[in-house]
Amino acid sequence: MGTHLAGKVAIVTGGGRGIGRAIAIRLAADGADVVVADLNAATAAGVAREIAALERRAADVDVDVASAEGRRRLVAAAINAFGRLDILVNNAGIIRVNRPQDVTEEEWDQVMNVNCKAVFFTCVAARPHLAASGRGRIINVASIAAKLATPFWAPYGVSKAGVISLTRSLAVAFAPDRIHVNCLCPGPVETAMWAQINEEGAPRMGLPRGEFTRMRLQSTPLGRLAQPEDVAGVAGFLCSPDADYMTGQAINVSGGMMVH
């Protein structure tokens, strides 16, 4: 951590808790001013206060990135508050645990709209401002679910595979604007979303509650769930000058669970 992001402005969606909160605080610790965006106004405001305690500027906005108006308002909030935009972190995401035969079209559309469609169109909305910065950074949060079979949350896995694909495409499309686009693929992270997967998923797989976490730990060489800060550290690296020659990458942060 340091001051290499001093003068930079970042947006973090889903920034009110979990991985998003950790990334927002990490970028602030590295010197950035941060717009914390979340559906939950109270949690967004709480993280903004944490950032202010680090003596960095912060703004909070309650926004639904699944709507075009929400995305427009999000980018405008950053420009209105700080006059520029250098970093976009697309972290907002949802999961629904169901067997394929129980997935409804409404559920499918909801997961796709938040996890994939919103990521693409937020990147497009932010592009002019990131280009103007001269060294823009986009970090999309995908998942190792994009690279594994996901029989109990197929829409989630498909949506995250889409994030990897659009990351690669936008990396090439945005390169002339000197915007680097990469994505992170976390394994199980000790967050409220993982608790939801563990609680809802285990019974539907015929497992006792909590057993799914134990199984995942057995397949993780480092032997523990990730903490949000583990993911935030890699995000911090991607925003640093040390990552100036990286774009279009889907980086696993999985404790060795996924090695390709």
PDB file of C-alpha atoms in Angstrom:
ATOM      1  CA  MET A   1       0.000   0.000   0.000  1.00  0.00           C
ATOM      2  CA  GLY A   2       1.119   3.540  -0.644  1.00  0.00           C
ATOM      3  CA  THR A   3       0.207   6.738  -2.431  1.00  0.00           C
ATOM      4  CA  HIS A   4       0.552   5.665  -6.069  1.00  0.00           C
ATOM      5  CA  LEU A   5      -3.175   6.261  -6.635  1.00  0.00           C
ATOM      6  CA  ALA A   6      -3.132   9.787  -5.206  1.00  0.00           C
ATOM      7  CA  GLY A   7      -5.270  12.040  -7.362  1.00  0.00           C
ATOM      8  CA  LYS A   8      -7.094   9.096  -8.917  1.00  0.00           C
ATOM      9  CA  VAL A   9     -10.830   8.472  -8.641  1.00  0.00           C
ATOM     10  CA  ALA A  10     -12.398   5.011  -8.462  1.00  0.00           C
ATOM     11  CA  ILE A  11     -15.920   3.643  -8.637  1.00  0.00           C
ATOM     12  CA  VAL A  12     -16.610   0.354  -6.846  1.00  0.00           C
ATOM     13  CA  THR A  13     -20.010  -1.224  -7.435  1.00  0.00           C
ATOM     14  CA  GLY A  14     -21.372  -3.516  -4.770  1.00  0.00           C
ATOM     15  CA  GLY A  15     -19.015  -1.596  -2.519  1.00  0.00           C
ATOM     16  CA  GLY A  16     -21.105  -1.744   0.630  1.00  0.00           C
ATOM     17  CA  ARG A  17     -19.912  -5.123   1.880  1.00  0.00           C
ATOM     18  CA  GLY A  18     -17.734  -8.152   1.213  1.00  0.00           C
ATOM     19  CA  ILE A  19     -15.263  -8.048  -1.657  1.00  0.00           C
ATOM     20  CA  GLY A  20     -16.493  -4.646  -2.823  1.00  0.00           C
ATOM     21  CA  ARG A  21     -15.947  -3.063   0.567  1.00  0.00           C
ATOM     22  CA  ALA A  22     -12.449  -4.536   0.816  1.00  0.00           C
ATOM     23  CA  ILE A  23     -11.511  -3.263  -2.661  1.00  0.00           C
ATOM     24  CA  ALA A  24     -12.884   0.206  -1.949  1.00  0.00           C
ATOM     25  CA  ILE A  25     -10.857   0.463   1.246  1.00  0.00           C
ATOM     26  CA  ARG A  26      -7.721  -0.927  -0.431  1.00  0.00           C
ATOM     27  CA  LEU A  27      -7.891   1.609  -3.265  1.00  0.00           C
ATOM     28  CA  ALA A  28      -8.408   4.392  -0.746  1.00  0.00           C
ATOM     29  CA  ALA A  29      -5.422   3.161   1.265  1.00  0.00           C
ATOM     30  CA  ASP A  30      -3.405   3.378  -1.956  1.00  0.00           C
ATOM     31  CA  GLY A  31      -4.406   7.015  -2.351  1.00  0.00           C
ATOM     32  CA  ALA A  32      -7.577   7.024  -4.453  1.00  0.00           C
ATOM     33  CA  ASP A  33     -10.785   8.897  -3.847  1.00  0.00           C
ATOM     34  CA  VAL A  34     -13.651   6.414  -4.066  1.00  0.00           C
ATOM     35  CA  VAL A  35     -17.295   6.382  -5.080  1.00  0.00           C
ATOM     36  CA  VAL A  36     -18.938   3.549  -3.149  1.00  0.00           C
ATOM     37  CA  ALA A  37     -21.982   2.299  -5.039  1.00  0.00           C
ATOM     38  CA  ASP A  38     -24.484  -0.160  -3.620  1.00  0.00           C
ATOM     39  CA  LEU A  39     -28.182  -0.953  -3.647  1.00  0.00           C
ATOM     40  CA  ASN A  40     -28.099  -0.532   0.127  1.00  0.00           C
ATOM     41  CA  ALA A  41     -27.651   3.156   0.913  1.00  0.00           C
ATOM     42  CA  ALA A  42     -26.739   2.530   4.547  1.00  0.00           C
ATOM     43  CA  THR A  43     -23.889   0.118   3.834  1.00  0.00           C
ATOM     44  CA  ALA A  44     -22.533   2.352   1.064  1.00  0.00           C
ATOM     45  CA  ALA A  45     -22.525   5.319   3.430  1.00  0.00           C
ATOM     46  CA  GLY A  46     -20.812   3.241   6.112  1.00  0.00           C
ATOM     47  CA  VAL A  47     -17.943   2.286   3.810  1.00  0.00           C
ATOM     48  CA  ALA A  48     -17.643   5.907   2.677  1.00  0.00           C
ATOM     49  CA  ARG A  49     -17.166   6.865   6.329  1.00  0.00           C
ATOM     50  CA  GLU A  50     -14.450   4.222   6.691  1.00  0.00           C
ATOM     51  CA  ILE A  51     -12.660   5.729   3.703  1.00  0.00           C
ATOM     52  CA  ALA A  52     -13.000   9.233   5.101  1.00  0.00           C
ATOM     53  CA  ALA A  53     -11.296   7.953   8.250  1.00  0.00           C
ATOM     54  CA  LEU A  54      -8.300   7.118   6.039  1.00  0.00           C
ATOM     55  CA  GLU A  55      -8.229  10.824   5.093  1.00  0.00           C
ATOM     56  CA  ARG A  56      -9.360  10.100   1.545  1.00  0.00           C
ATOM     57  CA  ARG A  57     -12.372  11.616  -0.131  1.00  0.00           C
ATOM     58  CA  ALA A  58     -15.383   9.376  -0.582  1.00  0.00           C
ATOM     59  CA  ALA A  59     -18.866   9.608  -1.996  1.00  0.00           C
ATOM     60  CA  ASP A  60     -21.656   7.076  -1.663  1.00  0.00           C
ATOM     61  CA  VAL A  61     -24.506   6.425  -4.036  1.00  0.00           C
ATOM     62  CA  ASP A  62     -27.366   3.953  -3.807  1.00  0.00           C
ATOM     63  CA  VAL A  63     -27.830   2.660  -7.323  1.00  0.00           C
ATOM     64  CA  ASP A  64     -29.161  -0.312  -9.258  1.00  0.00           C
ATOM     65  CA  VAL A  65     -26.537  -1.071 -11.912  1.00  0.00           C
ATOM     66  CA  ALA A  66     -29.028  -3.330 -13.693  1.00  0.00           C
ATOM     67  CA  SER A  67     -30.847  -0.218 -14.945  1.00  0.00           C
ATOM     68  CA  ALA A  68     -29.588   2.134 -17.661  1.00  0.00           C
ATOM     69  CA  GLU A  69     -30.594   5.138 -15.566  1.00  0.00           C
ATOM     70  CA  GLY A  70     -28.736   3.737 -12.572  1.00  0.00           C
ATOM     71  CA  ARG A  71     -25.546   3.320 -14.594  1.00  0.00           C
ATOM     72  CA  ARG A  72     -25.840   6.836 -16.000  1.00  0.00           C
ATOM     73  CA  ARG A  73     -26.378   8.246 -12.524  1.00  0.00           C
ATOM     74  CA  LEU A  74     -23.414   6.284 -11.155  1.00  0.00           C
ATOM     75  CA  VAL A  75     -20.900   7.668 -13.644  1.00  0.00           C
ATOM     76  CA  ALA A  76     -22.358  11.162 -13.257  1.00  0.00           C
ATOM     77  CA  ALA A  77     -21.960  10.901  -9.474  1.00  0.00           C
ATOM     78  CA  ALA A  78     -18.223  10.313  -9.827  1.00  0.00           C
ATOM     79  CA  ILE A  79     -17.754  13.192 -12.255  1.00  0.00           C
ATOM     80  CA  ASN A  80     -19.915  15.556 -10.209  1.00  0.00           C
ATOM     81  CA  ALA A  81     -18.154  14.674  -6.958  1.00  0.00           C
ATOM     82  CA  PHE A  82     -14.538  14.529  -8.115  1.00  0.00           C
ATOM     83  CA  GLY A  83     -14.365  15.781 -11.695  1.00  0.00           C
ATOM     84  CA  ARG A  84     -12.751  12.679 -13.186  1.00  0.00           C
ATOM     85  CA  LEU A  85     -12.737   8.894 -13.307  1.00  0.00           C
ATOM     86  CA  ASP A  86      -9.652   6.665 -13.449  1.00  0.00           C
ATOM     87  CA  ILE A  87     -10.735   3.269 -12.123  1.00  0.00           C
ATOM     88  CA  LEU A  88     -13.932   1.261 -12.465  1.00  0.00           C
ATOM     89  CA  VAL A  89     -14.449  -1.885 -10.403  1.00  0.00           C
ATOM     90  CA  ASN A  90     -17.517  -3.871 -11.460  1.00  0.00           C
ATOM     91  CA  ASN A  91     -18.119  -5.988  -8.386  1.00  0.00           C
ATOM     92  CA  ALA A  92     -21.906  -5.960  -7.905  1.00  0.00           C
ATOM     93  CA  GLY A  93     -23.335  -9.429  -8.327  1.00  0.00           C
ATOM     94  CA  ILE A  94     -26.075 -11.833  -7.246  1.00  0.00           C
ATOM     95  CA  ILE A  95     -26.485 -15.602  -7.110  1.00  0.00           C
ATOM     96  CA  ARG A  96     -29.513 -17.865  -7.047  1.00  0.00           C
ATOM     97  CA  VAL A  97     -29.120 -21.504  -6.017  1.00  0.00           C
ATOM     98  CA  ASN A  98     -31.358 -23.875  -7.966  1.00  0.00           C
ATOM     99  CA  ARG A  99     -31.224 -27.045 -10.000  1.00  0.00           C
ATOM    100  CA  PRO A 100     -31.495 -26.341 -13.768  1.00  0.00           C
ATOM    101  CA  GLN A 101     -35.056 -27.669 -13.944  1.00  0.00           C
ATOM    102  CA  ASP A 102     -36.100 -25.240 -11.210  1.00  0.00           C
ATOM    103  CA  VAL A 103     -34.588 -22.094 -12.749  1.00  0.00           C
ATOM    104  CA  THR A 104     -37.245 -19.670 -13.965  1.00  0.00           C
ATOM    105  CA  GLU A 105     -36.787 -17.265 -16.849  1.00  0.00           C
ATOM    106  CA  GLU A 106     -37.221 -14.396 -14.407  1.00  0.00           C
ATOM    107  CA  GLU A 107     -34.389 -15.741 -12.254  1.00  0.00           C
ATOM    108  CA  TRP A 108     -32.172 -16.270 -15.328  1.00  0.00           C
ATOM    109  CA  ASP A 109     -32.769 -12.711 -16.557  1.00  0.00           C
ATOM    110  CA  GLN A 110     -32.154 -11.204 -13.131  1.00  0.00           C
ATOM    111  CA  VAL A 111     -28.783 -12.930 -12.722  1.00  0.00           C
ATOM    112  CA  MET A 112     -27.693 -12.096 -16.272  1.00  0.00           C
ATOM    113  CA  ASN A 113     -28.789  -8.473 -16.005  1.00  0.00           C
ATOM    114  CA  VAL A 114     -26.865  -7.776 -12.806  1.00  0.00           C
ATOM    115  CA  ASN A 115     -23.814  -9.996 -13.304  1.00  0.00           C
ATOM    116  CA  CYS A 116     -23.097  -9.575 -17.011  1.00  0.00           C
ATOM    117  CA  LYS A 117     -25.232  -7.018 -18.851  1.00  0.00           C
ATOM    118  CA  ALA A 118     -24.637  -4.352 -16.199  1.00  0.00           C
ATOM    119  CA  VAL A 119     -20.878  -4.955 -16.302  1.00  0.00           C
ATOM    120  CA  PHE A 120     -20.739  -4.452 -20.072  1.00  0.00           C
ATOM    121  CA  PHE A 121     -22.828  -1.308 -20.160  1.00  0.00           C
ATOM    122  CA  THR A 122     -21.155   0.246 -17.115  1.00  0.00           C
ATOM    123  CA  CYS A 123     -17.803  -0.212 -18.874  1.00  0.00           C
ATOM    124  CA  VAL A 124     -19.205   1.470 -21.978  1.00  0.00           C
ATOM    125  CA  ALA A 125     -20.670   4.346 -19.956  1.00  0.00           C
ATOM    126  CA  ALA A 126     -17.380   4.917 -18.129  1.00  0.00           C
ATOM    127  CA  ARG A 127     -15.153   4.642 -21.204  1.00  0.00           C
ATOM    128  CA  PRO A 128     -14.985   8.338 -22.212  1.00  0.00           C
ATOM    129  CA  HIS A 129     -13.961   9.418 -18.724  1.00  0.00           C
ATOM    130  CA  LEU A 130     -11.466   6.582 -18.281  1.00  0.00           C
ATOM    131  CA  ALA A 131      -9.948   7.490 -21.655  1.00  0.00           C
ATOM    132  CA  ALA A 132      -9.645  11.108 -20.598  1.00  0.00           C
ATOM    133  CA  SER A 133      -7.606  10.059 -17.578  1.00  0.00           C
ATOM    134  CA  GLY A 134      -4.875   8.716 -19.874  1.00  0.00           C
ATOM    135  CA  ARG A 135      -4.392   5.569 -17.781  1.00  0.00           C
ATOM    136  CA  GLY A 136      -7.761   4.024 -17.152  1.00  0.00           C
ATOM    137  CA  ARG A 137      -8.313   0.786 -15.302  1.00  0.00           C
ATOM    138  CA  ILE A 138     -11.321  -1.532 -15.348  1.00  0.00           C
ATOM    139  CA  ILE A 139     -11.488  -4.526 -13.014  1.00  0.00           C
ATOM    140  CA  ASN A 140     -14.423  -6.873 -13.437  1.00  0.00           C
ATOM    141  CA  VAL A 141     -15.094  -9.367 -10.672  1.00  0.00           C
ATOM    142  CA  ALA A 142     -15.943 -12.753 -12.185  1.00  0.00           C
ATOM    143  CA  SER A 143     -15.536 -16.090 -10.362  1.00  0.00           C
ATOM    144  CA  ILE A 144     -13.923 -19.479 -10.749  1.00  0.00           C
ATOM    145  CA  ALA A 145     -17.537 -20.583 -11.278  1.00  0.00           C
ATOM    146  CA  ALA A 146     -16.960 -19.282 -14.811  1.00  0.00           C
ATOM    147  CA  LYS A 147     -14.404 -22.075 -15.318  1.00  0.00           C
ATOM    148  CA  LEU A 148     -16.132 -24.917 -13.466  1.00  0.00           C
ATOM    149  CA  ALA A 149     -19.333 -26.899 -13.866  1.00  0.00           C
ATOM    150  CA  THR A 150     -22.028 -25.220 -11.773  1.00  0.00           C
ATOM    151  CA  PRO A 151     -25.041 -27.561 -11.742  1.00  0.00           C
ATOM    152  CA  PHE A 152     -26.720 -25.861  -8.794  1.00  0.00           C
ATOM    153  CA  TRP A 153     -26.245 -22.274  -9.950  1.00  0.00           C
ATOM    154  CA  ALA A 154     -25.891 -22.553 -13.713  1.00  0.00           C
ATOM    155  CA  PRO A 155     -27.063 -18.991 -14.501  1.00  0.00           C
ATOM    156  CA  TYR A 156     -24.412 -17.611 -12.158  1.00  0.00           C
ATOM    157  CA  GLY A 157     -21.631 -19.624 -13.795  1.00  0.00           C
ATOM    158  CA  VAL A 158     -22.781 -18.603 -17.271  1.00  0.00           C
ATOM    159  CA  SER A 159     -22.988 -14.941 -16.257  1.00  0.00           C
ATOM    160  CA  LYS A 160     -19.453 -14.996 -14.880  1.00  0.00           C
ATOM    161  CA  ALA A 161     -18.148 -16.752 -17.995  1.00  0.00           C
ATOM    162  CA  GLY A 162     -19.690 -13.859 -19.874  1.00  0.00           C
ATOM    163  CA  VAL A 163     -17.738 -11.435 -17.711  1.00  0.00           C
ATOM    164  CA  ILE A 164     -14.483 -13.144 -18.696  1.00  0.00           C
ATOM    165  CA  SER A 165     -15.441 -12.994 -22.368  1.00  0.00           C
ATOM    166  CA  LEU A 166     -16.439  -9.345 -22.327  1.00  0.00           C
ATOM    167  CA  THR A 167     -13.287  -8.504 -20.355  1.00  0.00           C
ATOM    168  CA  ARG A 168     -11.155  -9.931 -23.148  1.00  0.00           C
ATOM    169  CA  SER A 169     -13.166  -8.207 -25.867  1.00  0.00           C
ATOM    170  CA  LEU A 170     -13.157  -4.814 -24.148  1.00  0.00           C
ATOM    171  CA  ALA A 171      -9.440  -5.096 -23.384  1.00  0.00           C
ATOM    172  CA  VAL A 172      -8.809  -5.111 -27.131  1.00  0.00           C
ATOM    173  CA  ALA A 173     -11.511  -2.561 -27.952  1.00  0.00           C
ATOM    174  CA  PHE A 174     -10.386  -0.097 -25.266  1.00  0.00           C
ATOM    175  CA  ALA A 175      -6.617  -0.508 -25.718  1.00  0.00           C
ATOM    176  CA  PRO A 176      -6.306   2.492 -28.090  1.00  0.00           C
ATOM    177  CA  ASP A 177      -7.690   4.628 -25.248  1.00  0.00           C
ATOM    178  CA  ARG A 178      -5.033   3.258 -22.865  1.00  0.00           C
ATOM    179  CA  ILE A 179      -7.693   1.604 -20.746  1.00  0.00           C
ATOM    180  CA  HIS A 180      -6.581  -1.693 -19.213  1.00  0.00           C
ATOM    181  CA  VAL A 181      -9.381  -4.208 -18.661  1.00  0.00           C
ATOM    182  CA  ASN A 182      -8.830  -7.274 -16.465  1.00  0.00           C
ATOM    183  CA  CYS A 183     -10.968  -9.497 -14.305  1.00  0.00           C
ATOM    184  CA  LEU A 184     -10.614 -11.397 -11.061  1.00  0.00           C
ATOM    185  CA  CYS A 185     -11.881 -14.941 -10.569  1.00  0.00           C
ATOM    186  CA  PRO A 186     -12.167 -15.572  -6.837  1.00  0.00           C
ATOM    187  CA  GLY A 187     -12.810 -18.974  -5.351  1.00  0.00           C
ATOM    188  CA  PRO A 188     -14.896 -19.248  -2.185  1.00  0.00           C
ATOM    189  CA  VAL A 189     -14.617 -16.027  -0.181  1.00  0.00           C
ATOM    190  CA  GLU A 190     -15.880 -15.691   3.365  1.00  0.00           C
ATOM    191  CA  THR A 191     -18.711 -13.256   2.631  1.00  0.00           C
ATOM    192  CA  ALA A 192     -22.485 -13.083   2.964  1.00  0.00           C
ATOM    193  CA  MET A 193     -22.806 -14.460  -0.581  1.00  0.00           C
ATOM    194  CA  TRP A 194     -20.769 -17.549   0.317  1.00  0.00           C
ATOM    195  CA  ALA A 195     -22.918 -18.037   3.402  1.00  0.00           C
ATOM    196  CA  GLN A 196     -25.957 -17.957   1.099  1.00  0.00           C
ATOM    197  CA  ILE A 197     -24.410 -20.564  -1.205  1.00  0.00           C
ATOM    198  CA  ASN A 198     -23.511 -22.773   1.734  1.00  0.00           C
ATOM    199  CA  GLU A 199     -26.912 -22.492   3.390  1.00  0.00           C
ATOM    200  CA  GLU A 200     -29.036 -22.859   0.260  1.00  0.00           C
ATOM    201  CA  GLY A 201     -26.784 -25.093  -1.795  1.00  0.00           C
ATOM    202  CA  ALA A 202     -25.894 -27.821   0.668  1.00  0.00           C
ATOM    203  CA  PRO A 203     -29.468 -29.035   1.350  1.00  0.00           C
ATOM    204  CA  ARG A 204     -30.269 -29.026  -2.375  1.00  0.00           C
ATOM    205  CA  MET A 205     -27.258 -31.256  -2.958  1.00  0.00           C
ATOM    206  CA  GLY A 206     -28.401 -33.593  -0.203  1.00  0.00           C
ATOM    207  CA  LEU A 207     -25.665 -32.383   2.155  1.00  0.00           C
ATOM    208  CA  PRO A 208     -25.900 -31.202   5.779  1.00  0.00           C
ATOM    209  CA  ARG A 209     -25.662 -27.447   6.246  1.00  0.00           C
ATOM    210  CA  GLY A 210     -22.014 -26.418   6.394  1.00  0.00           C
ATOM    211  CA  GLU A 211     -20.821 -29.528   4.582  1.00  0.00           C
ATOM    212  CA  PHE A 212     -20.356 -27.670   1.296  1.00  0.00           C
ATOM    213  CA  THR A 213     -17.765 -25.371   2.876  1.00  0.00           C
ATOM    214  CA  ARG A 214     -15.901 -28.377   4.260  1.00  0.00           C
ATOM    215  CA  MET A 215     -15.825 -29.954   0.796  1.00  0.00           C
ATOM    216  CA  ARG A 216     -14.483 -26.787  -0.770  1.00  0.00           C
ATOM    217  CA  LEU A 217     -11.770 -26.543   1.869  1.00  0.00           C
ATOM    218  CA  GLN A 218     -10.691 -30.085   1.039  1.00  0.00           C
ATOM    219  CA  SER A 219     -10.207 -29.086  -2.612  1.00  0.00           C
ATOM    220  CA  THR A 220      -8.319 -25.875  -1.779  1.00  0.00           C
ATOM    221  CA  PRO A 221      -4.553 -26.495  -1.454  1.00  0.00           C
ATOM    222  CA  LEU A 222      -4.067 -23.470   0.803  1.00  0.00           C
ATOM    223  CA  GLY A 223      -6.671 -24.940   3.150  1.00  0.00           C
ATOM    224  CA  ARG A 224      -8.851 -21.927   3.910  1.00  0.00           C
ATOM    225  CA  LEU A 225     -11.539 -19.731   2.444  1.00  0.00           C
ATOM    226  CA  ALA A 226     -10.323 -16.460   0.992  1.00  0.00           C
ATOM    227  CA  GLN A 227     -10.885 -13.271   2.915  1.00  0.00           C
ATOM    228  CA  PRO A 228     -12.188 -10.254   0.985  1.00  0.00           C
ATOM    229  CA  GLU A 229      -8.821  -8.597   1.516  1.00  0.00           C
ATOM    230  CA  ASP A 230      -7.110 -11.411  -0.426  1.00  0.00           C
ATOM    231  CA  VAL A 231      -9.076 -10.384  -3.501  1.00  0.00           C
ATOM    232  CA  ALA A 232      -8.643  -6.679  -2.790  1.00  0.00           C
ATOM    233  CA  GLY A 233      -4.866  -7.090  -2.759  1.00  0.00           C
ATOM    234  CA  VAL A 234      -4.888  -8.377  -6.332  1.00  0.00           C
ATOM    235  CA  ALA A 235      -7.218  -5.560  -7.365  1.00  0.00           C
ATOM    236  CA  GLY A 236      -4.780  -3.104  -5.834  1.00  0.00           C
ATOM    237  CA  PHE A 237      -1.964  -4.626  -7.866  1.00  0.00           C
ATOM    238  CA  LEU A 238      -3.953  -4.336 -11.104  1.00  0.00           C
ATOM    239  CA  CYS A 239      -4.462  -0.628 -10.440  1.00  0.00           C
ATOM    240  CA  SER A 240      -0.761  -0.063  -9.750  1.00  0.00           C
ATOM    241  CA  PRO A 241       2.014   0.823 -12.211  1.00  0.00           C
ATOM    242  CA  ASP A 242       3.327  -2.728 -11.754  1.00  0.00           C
ATOM    243  CA  ALA A 243       0.406  -3.930 -13.916  1.00  0.00           C
ATOM    244  CA  ASP A 244       0.970  -1.458 -16.752  1.00  0.00           C
ATOM    245  CA  TYR A 245       1.540  -4.253 -19.296  1.00  0.00           C
ATOM    246  CA  MET A 246      -1.419  -6.401 -18.301  1.00  0.00           C
ATOM    247  CA  THR A 247      -4.806  -6.355 -19.991  1.00  0.00           C
ATOM    248  CA  GLY A 248      -7.421  -8.915 -20.970  1.00  0.00           C
ATOM    249  CA  GLN A 249      -6.509 -11.284 -18.132  1.00  0.00           C
ATOM    250  CA  ALA A 250      -8.783 -13.459 -15.975  1.00  0.00           C
ATOM    251  CA  ILE A 251      -6.792 -13.945 -12.781  1.00  0.00           C
ATOM    252  CA  ASN A 252      -7.660 -16.753 -10.371  1.00  0.00           C
ATOM    253  CA  VAL A 253      -7.672 -15.882  -6.672  1.00  0.00           C
ATOM    254  CA  SER A 254      -8.626 -19.318  -5.436  1.00  0.00           C
ATOM    255  CA  GLY A 255      -6.019 -20.639  -3.032  1.00  0.00           C
ATOM    256  CA  GLY A 256      -4.905 -23.127  -5.668  1.00  0.00           C
ATOM    257  CA  MET A 257      -8.372 -24.584  -6.309  1.00  0.00           C
ATOM    258  CA  MET A 258      -8.183 -23.425  -9.922  1.00  0.00           C
ATOM    259  CA  VAL A 259      -4.751 -23.543 -11.561  1.00  0.00           C
ATOM    260  CA  HIS A 260      -5.497 -22.752 -15.202  1.00  0.00           C
TER     261      HIS A 260
END
